[in-house]
CSV table of C-alpha atoms in Angstrom, one decimal:
chain,number,residue,atom,x,y,z
P,540,MET,CA,103.6,74.2,84.6
P,541,ILE,CA,106.1,72.3,82.8
P,542,ILE,CA,105.4,68.8,84.5
P,543,PRO,CA,103.3,68.1,87.7
P,544,GLY,CA,105.2,70.0,90.3
P,545,LEU,CA,107.6,71.8,88.1
P,546,GLU,CA,106.8,75.5,87.3
P,547,ALA,CA,108.8,78.2,85.7
P,548,ARG,CA,108.2,81.8,85.4
P,549,LEU,CA,110.3,84.6,83.2
P,550,GLY,CA,109.7,88.4,83.6
P,551,TYR,CA,111.2,91.3,81.9
P,552,ALA,CA,110.6,95.0,82.4
P,553,HIS,CA,112.0,98.2,80.5
P,554,GLN,CA,111.6,101.9,80.9
P,555,GLU,CA,113.3,104.8,79.2
P,556,VAL,CA,114.6,107.6,81.4
P,557,ASP,CA,115.1,111.0,80.4
P,558,LYS,CA,118.1,112.0,82.3
P,559,ASP,CA,117.5,115.7,81.2
P,560,SER,CA,114.9,115.8,83.6
P,561,LEU,CA,117.2,114.7,86.2
P,562,GLY,CA,119.8,117.2,85.4
P,563,LEU,CA,122.2,114.7,83.5
P,564,ALA,CA,123.5,114.6,79.9
P,565,ASN,CA,122.2,111.6,78.1
P,566,ASP,CA,119.2,109.4,78.0
P,567,SER,CA,119.3,105.9,79.4
P,568,ASP,CA,117.2,102.9,80.2
P,569,ILE,CA,116.3,100.8,83.0
P,570,SER,CA,115.6,97.1,82.6
P,571,GLN,CA,114.8,94.2,85.0
P,572,PHE,CA,115.0,90.5,84.0
P,573,ASN,CA,113.5,87.7,86.5
P,574,MET,CA,113.6,84.1,86.3
P,575,TRP,CA,112.1,81.8,88.8
P,576,LEU,CA,111.9,77.8,88.8
P,577,GLY,CA,110.2,75.8,91.4
P,578,TYR,CA,109.7,72.3,92.1
P,579,ASN,CA,107.0,71.1,94.5
P,580,PRO,CA,106.6,67.0,94.8
P,581,ASN,CA,104.2,66.9,97.7
P,582,ASP,CA,105.6,68.2,101.1
P,583,LEU,CA,109.1,69.5,99.7
P,584,THR,CA,109.4,72.6,98.0
P,585,LEU,CA,112.7,73.7,95.9
P,586,ALA,CA,113.1,76.9,94.4
P,587,ILE,CA,115.8,79.1,92.5
P,588,GLU,CA,115.3,82.7,91.6
P,589,TYR,CA,117.7,85.0,89.6
P,590,ASP,CA,117.2,88.8,89.2
P,591,ASN,CA,119.2,91.1,87.1
P,592,PHE,CA,118.9,94.9,86.9
P,593,GLU,CA,120.6,97.3,84.9
P,594,ILE,CA,119.8,100.8,86.1
P,595,LEU,CA,120.8,103.9,84.0
P,596,GLU,CA,124.3,103.5,82.7
P,597,ASP,CA,126.7,102.4,85.4
P,598,ASP,CA,124.6,100.6,87.7
P,599,GLU,CA,124.1,97.0,87.9
P,600,TYR,CA,122.6,94.6,90.4
P,601,TRP,CA,122.0,91.0,90.3
P,602,SER,CA,120.7,88.4,92.9
P,603,LEU,CA,120.5,84.8,93.2
P,604,MET,CA,118.1,82.9,95.9
P,605,LEU,CA,118.0,79.2,96.5
P,606,LEU,CA,115.2,77.8,98.8
P,607,ALA,CA,114.3,74.6,100.4
P,608,ASN,CA,111.2,74.1,102.4
P,609,TYR,CA,109.6,71.0,103.9
P,610,GLN,CA,106.1,70.8,105.4
P,611,PHE,CA,106.7,68.2,108.3
P,612,THR,CA,103.3,68.1,109.6
P,613,ASP,CA,99.9,70.3,108.7
P,614,TRP,CA,101.1,72.7,111.5
P,615,PHE,CA,104.8,72.7,111.1
P,616,ALA,CA,107.1,73.5,108.3
P,617,ALA,CA,111.0,74.4,108.0
P,618,THR,CA,112.6,76.6,105.4
P,619,LEU,CA,116.4,77.0,104.4
P,620,ARG,CA,117.2,79.9,102.0
P,621,TYR,CA,120.4,81.2,100.5
P,622,THR,CA,120.7,84.6,98.9
P,623,HIS,CA,123.6,86.2,96.9
P,624,GLU,CA,123.4,89.8,96.0
P,625,ASP,CA,126.0,91.8,93.8
P,626,TYR,CA,125.6,95.6,93.2
P,627,GLU,CA,128.1,97.8,91.2
P,628,LYS,CA,128.1,101.2,90.6
P,629,GLY,CA,131.2,102.7,88.8
P,630,LEU,CA,134.1,101.8,91.4
P,631,VAL,CA,131.7,100.8,94.2
P,632,ASP,CA,131.3,96.9,94.5
P,633,HIS,CA,128.9,95.4,97.0
P,634,GLU,CA,128.4,91.7,97.6
P,635,ALA,CA,126.4,90.0,100.3
P,636,ASP,CA,125.8,86.5,101.2
P,637,ARG,CA,122.6,85.6,103.5
P,638,PHE,CA,121.7,82.3,105.1
P,639,THR,CA,118.1,82.4,106.5
P,640,PHE,CA,116.5,79.3,108.7
P,641,ALA,CA,112.8,79.7,109.5
P,642,PHE,CA,110.4,77.6,111.3
P,643,LEU,CA,106.8,78.2,110.4
P,644,PHE,CA,103.9,77.1,112.7
P,645,SER,CA,100.3,77.1,111.8
P,646,ILE,CA,98.3,77.9,114.9
P,647,THR,CA,94.9,78.2,113.2
P,648,ASP,CA,93.6,78.1,109.6
P,649,ASN,CA,94.0,81.9,109.4
P,650,PHE,CA,97.0,82.5,111.8
P,651,GLY,CA,100.5,81.3,111.5
P,652,LEU,CA,103.9,82.2,113.1
P,653,ASN,CA,107.2,82.5,111.5
P,654,VAL,CA,110.4,82.2,113.5
P,655,GLU,CA,113.2,83.2,111.7
P,656,TYR,CA,117.1,83.6,112.2
P,657,SER,CA,119.4,85.1,109.2
P,658,THR,CA,123.0,85.7,109.3
P,659,THR,CA,124.6,88.1,106.3
P,660,ASP,CA,128.2,88.4,105.3
P,661,VAL,CA,128.7,91.7,103.7
P,662,ASP,CA,131.7,92.6,101.5
P,663,SER,CA,131.9,96.3,100.6
P,664,THR,CA,132.6,99.6,102.1
P,665,THR,CA,130.2,98.6,105.0
P,666,GLU,CA,132.0,95.2,105.6
P,667,GLY,CA,130.5,93.1,108.4
P,668,ASP,CA,128.5,90.2,109.5
P,669,TYR,CA,124.9,90.9,110.5
P,670,ASN,CA,122.5,88.6,112.5
P,671,GLU,CA,118.8,89.1,112.8
P,672,PHE,CA,116.0,87.2,114.5
P,673,TYR,CA,112.3,87.6,113.6
P,674,ILE,CA,109.1,86.4,114.8
P,675,GLN,CA,106.2,87.3,112.5
P,676,GLY,CA,102.7,86.6,112.8
P,677,LEU,CA,101.1,85.7,109.5
P,678,LEU,CA,97.2,86.6,109.1
P,679,SER,CA,95.6,85.4,106.0
P,680,TYR,CA,92.1,85.3,105.0
């Protein structure tokens, strides 16, 4: 924690891959870097997260997430989230932008409901818009 309410996390993972076992010519590496920054002054939560993957020789993936959540009462909160994904493998380029709106209801101390709507705009070989609606029961103990 940097100052009260402000928190940062960094992560890095690395793995060597023997491509001979996969029937390919050269050895290569897989690596992932993750950065997360959150700010939580009382009922408001703001967060940003960045991921970067380098997978074998020509696969690259990165994503960015921005989140804002506000706890209106002890039983009701709302979240707005934006996510961008970018994936490249050779000549294939995939990009997606997703907006999510969620309402969270605390029914009891151990059970909550999440009502969520997401819309995604995809720019790749499978171009299109995707709309999703979820109702989730969340059990905690």
